[in-house]
Amino acid sequence: AQSVTQPDIHITVSEGASLELRCNYSYGATPYLFWYVQSPGQGLQLLLKYFSGDTLVQGIKGFEAEFKRSQSSFNLRKPSVHWSDAAEYFCAVVRDGGFKTIFGAGTRLFVKA
Amino acid sequence: NAGVTQTPKFRVLKTGQSMTLLCAQDMNHEYMYWYRQDPGMGLRLIHYSVGEGTTAKGEVPDGYNVSRLKKQNFLLGLESAAPSQTSVYFCASTSRGYEQYFGPGTRLTVT
């Protein structure tokens, strides 16, 4: 069965430090991959997406992610974290003809001053 | 352009009571979804709809019913609420089934 794994339940980084959030997927074909962010008390907002082409994709708020087929990974990165980046981040994959999304369990990011 | 809206934002029910959550979108999206979010479990799909008048079961449909009488609205019903249905409920919509647009959520507590 298709699945999405986010190995880190929570991560703490210092403001200004770099960030990498891990995501691994299990899917038979080339997947459509997404990262969403959820601020406290809010719904999810799309950060970036990968469908095909360049394996390094840029998103909003200075985030980027790299698709690595050989590792079945789609890790999210940011060179310098801001306090406002503290939130929960969800990796997701689209399956079944494109109208069902499977979400990872999420990684909560804490930013310390 | 309000996007996806959900009502109510908060609700407390007693076991056995019923209620309906309303989701509305003004983006003319074909597909709509109801998820529940529980700590450490990500989002789980309850029911979804690929068009007006059609609905289908998701991953965790038991105890819930849905209706999509109008393209812009997707209703989630709890016929007889149970404490296990305490959760945060999110509605989402999409036009081509890829990027989803989420509402702000409804926090439901069943006592």
mmCIF file of N, CA, C and O in Angstrom, chain A residues 2-3 5 7-8 10 19 25 29 34-35 39 43 48 51 59 67-68 72 77 79 86 104 107:
data_model
loop_
_atom_site.group_PDB
_atom_site.id
_atom_site.type_symbol
_atom_site.label_atom_id
_atom_site.label_comp_id
_atom_site.label_asym_id
_atom_site.label_seq_id
_atom_site.Cartn_x
_atom_site.Cartn_y
_atom_site.Cartn_z
ATOM 1 N N GLN A 2 0.353 2.273 -0.674
ATOM 2 C CA GLN A 2 1.112 3.513 -0.696
ATOM 3 C C GLN A 2 1.155 4.125 0.697
ATOM 4 O O GLN A 2 0.191 4.049 1.446
ATOM 5 N N SER A 3 2.294 4.748 1.029
ATOM 6 C CA SER A 3 2.409 5.378 2.339
ATOM 7 C C SER A 3 3.418 6.509 2.282
ATOM 8 O O SER A 3 4.227 6.602 1.350
ATOM 9 N N THR A 5 6.108 8.475 5.011
ATOM 10 C CA THR A 5 6.737 8.407 6.321
ATOM 11 C C THR A 5 7.523 9.670 6.604
ATOM 12 O O THR A 5 8.365 10.080 5.798
ATOM 13 N N PRO A 7 9.948 10.594 9.483
ATOM 14 C CA PRO A 7 10.582 9.904 10.616
ATOM 15 C C PRO A 7 10.663 10.738 11.888
ATOM 16 O O PRO A 7 10.734 10.183 12.982
ATOM 17 N N ASP A 8 10.684 12.051 11.744
ATOM 18 C CA ASP A 8 10.848 12.922 12.903
ATOM 19 C C ASP A 8 9.506 13.482 13.350
ATOM 20 O O ASP A 8 8.843 14.173 12.595
ATOM 21 N N HIS A 10 9.149 15.576 15.962
ATOM 22 C CA HIS A 10 9.406 16.990 16.184
ATOM 23 C C HIS A 10 10.897 17.261 16.047
ATOM 24 O O HIS A 10 11.734 16.373 16.249
ATOM 25 N N LEU A 19 17.567 24.041 8.031
ATOM 26 C CA LEU A 19 16.541 23.064 8.383
ATOM 27 C C LEU A 19 16.418 22.017 7.278
ATOM 28 O O LEU A 19 16.465 22.355 6.094
ATOM 29 N N TYR A 25 8.498 8.068 0.813
ATOM 30 C CA TYR A 25 7.212 7.600 0.318
ATOM 31 C C TYR A 25 7.362 6.193 -0.248
ATOM 32 O O TYR A 25 8.451 5.768 -0.633
ATOM 33 N N ALA A 29 4.656 4.089 -8.816
ATOM 34 C CA ALA A 29 4.966 4.911 -9.986
ATOM 35 C C ALA A 29 5.560 6.234 -9.522
ATOM 36 O O ALA A 29 5.729 6.461 -8.336
ATOM 37 N N PHE A 34 3.997 16.630 -2.319
ATOM 38 C CA PHE A 34 3.651 17.937 -1.786
ATOM 39 C C PHE A 34 4.232 18.091 -0.380
ATOM 40 O O PHE A 34 4.400 17.116 0.350
ATOM 41 N N TRP A 35 4.476 19.333 -0.009
ATOM 42 C CA TRP A 35 4.693 19.716 1.375
ATOM 43 C C TRP A 35 3.663 20.793 1.726
ATOM 44 O O TRP A 35 3.506 21.774 0.987
ATOM 45 N N SER A 39 0.055 26.161 10.559
ATOM 46 C CA SER A 39 0.314 26.986 11.721
ATOM 47 C C SER A 39 -0.732 26.679 12.781
ATOM 48 O O SER A 39 -1.826 26.201 12.447
ATOM 49 N N GLY A 43 -5.723 25.822 9.065
ATOM 50 C CA GLY A 43 -5.720 24.718 8.129
ATOM 51 C C GLY A 43 -4.370 24.580 7.456
ATOM 52 O O GLY A 43 -3.442 25.349 7.730
ATOM 53 N N LEU A 48 4.956 23.708 -1.400
ATOM 54 C CA LEU A 48 5.517 23.422 -2.712
ATOM 55 C C LEU A 48 5.032 22.072 -3.182
ATOM 56 O O LEU A 48 4.461 21.301 -2.417
ATOM 57 N N PHE A 51 5.781 17.536 -9.554
ATOM 58 C CA PHE A 51 5.067 16.654 -10.470
ATOM 59 C C PHE A 51 6.049 15.935 -11.386
ATOM 60 O O PHE A 51 5.969 14.735 -11.581
ATOM 61 N N GLY A 59 9.572 26.708 -3.242
ATOM 62 C CA GLY A 59 8.243 26.998 -2.747
ATOM 63 C C GLY A 59 8.157 28.377 -2.130
ATOM 64 O O GLY A 59 9.039 29.206 -2.314
ATOM 65 N N PHE A 67 13.512 16.005 -4.831
ATOM 66 C CA PHE A 67 13.000 14.677 -5.110
ATOM 67 C C PHE A 67 14.179 13.774 -5.480
ATOM 68 O O PHE A 67 14.929 14.062 -6.405
ATOM 69 N N LYS A 68 14.307 12.667 -4.752
ATOM 70 C CA LYS A 68 15.349 11.685 -5.047
ATOM 71 C C LYS A 68 14.676 10.333 -5.251
ATOM 72 O O LYS A 68 14.304 9.655 -4.280
ATOM 73 N N SER A 72 13.602 7.306 -2.718
ATOM 74 C CA SER A 72 12.168 7.485 -2.439
ATOM 75 C C SER A 72 11.971 8.583 -1.396
ATOM 76 O O SER A 72 11.214 8.417 -0.429
ATOM 77 N N ARG A 77 13.762 21.661 2.776
ATOM 78 C CA ARG A 77 14.921 22.375 3.332
ATOM 79 C C ARG A 77 14.649 23.876 3.359
ATOM 80 O O ARG A 77 13.848 24.408 2.580
ATOM 81 N N PRO A 79 17.423 27.325 4.206
ATOM 82 C CA PRO A 79 18.790 27.679 4.609
ATOM 83 C C PRO A 79 18.855 28.395 5.947
ATOM 84 O O PRO A 79 19.832 28.217 6.693
ATOM 85 N N ALA A 86 7.931 28.250 12.878
ATOM 86 C CA ALA A 86 7.463 27.255 13.838
ATOM 87 C C ALA A 86 6.036 26.851 13.471
ATOM 88 O O ALA A 86 5.122 27.689 13.426
ATOM 89 N N GLY A 104 1.615 12.243 5.420
ATOM 90 C CA GLY A 104 2.445 11.749 6.507
ATOM 91 C C GLY A 104 1.880 12.211 7.840
ATOM 92 O O GLY A 104 0.949 13.031 7.886
ATOM 93 N N THR A 107 5.620 16.612 10.996
ATOM 94 C CA THR A 107 6.778 16.943 11.834
ATOM 95 C C THR A 107 6.546 18.329 12.411
ATOM 96 O O THR A 107 6.317 19.279 11.664
#
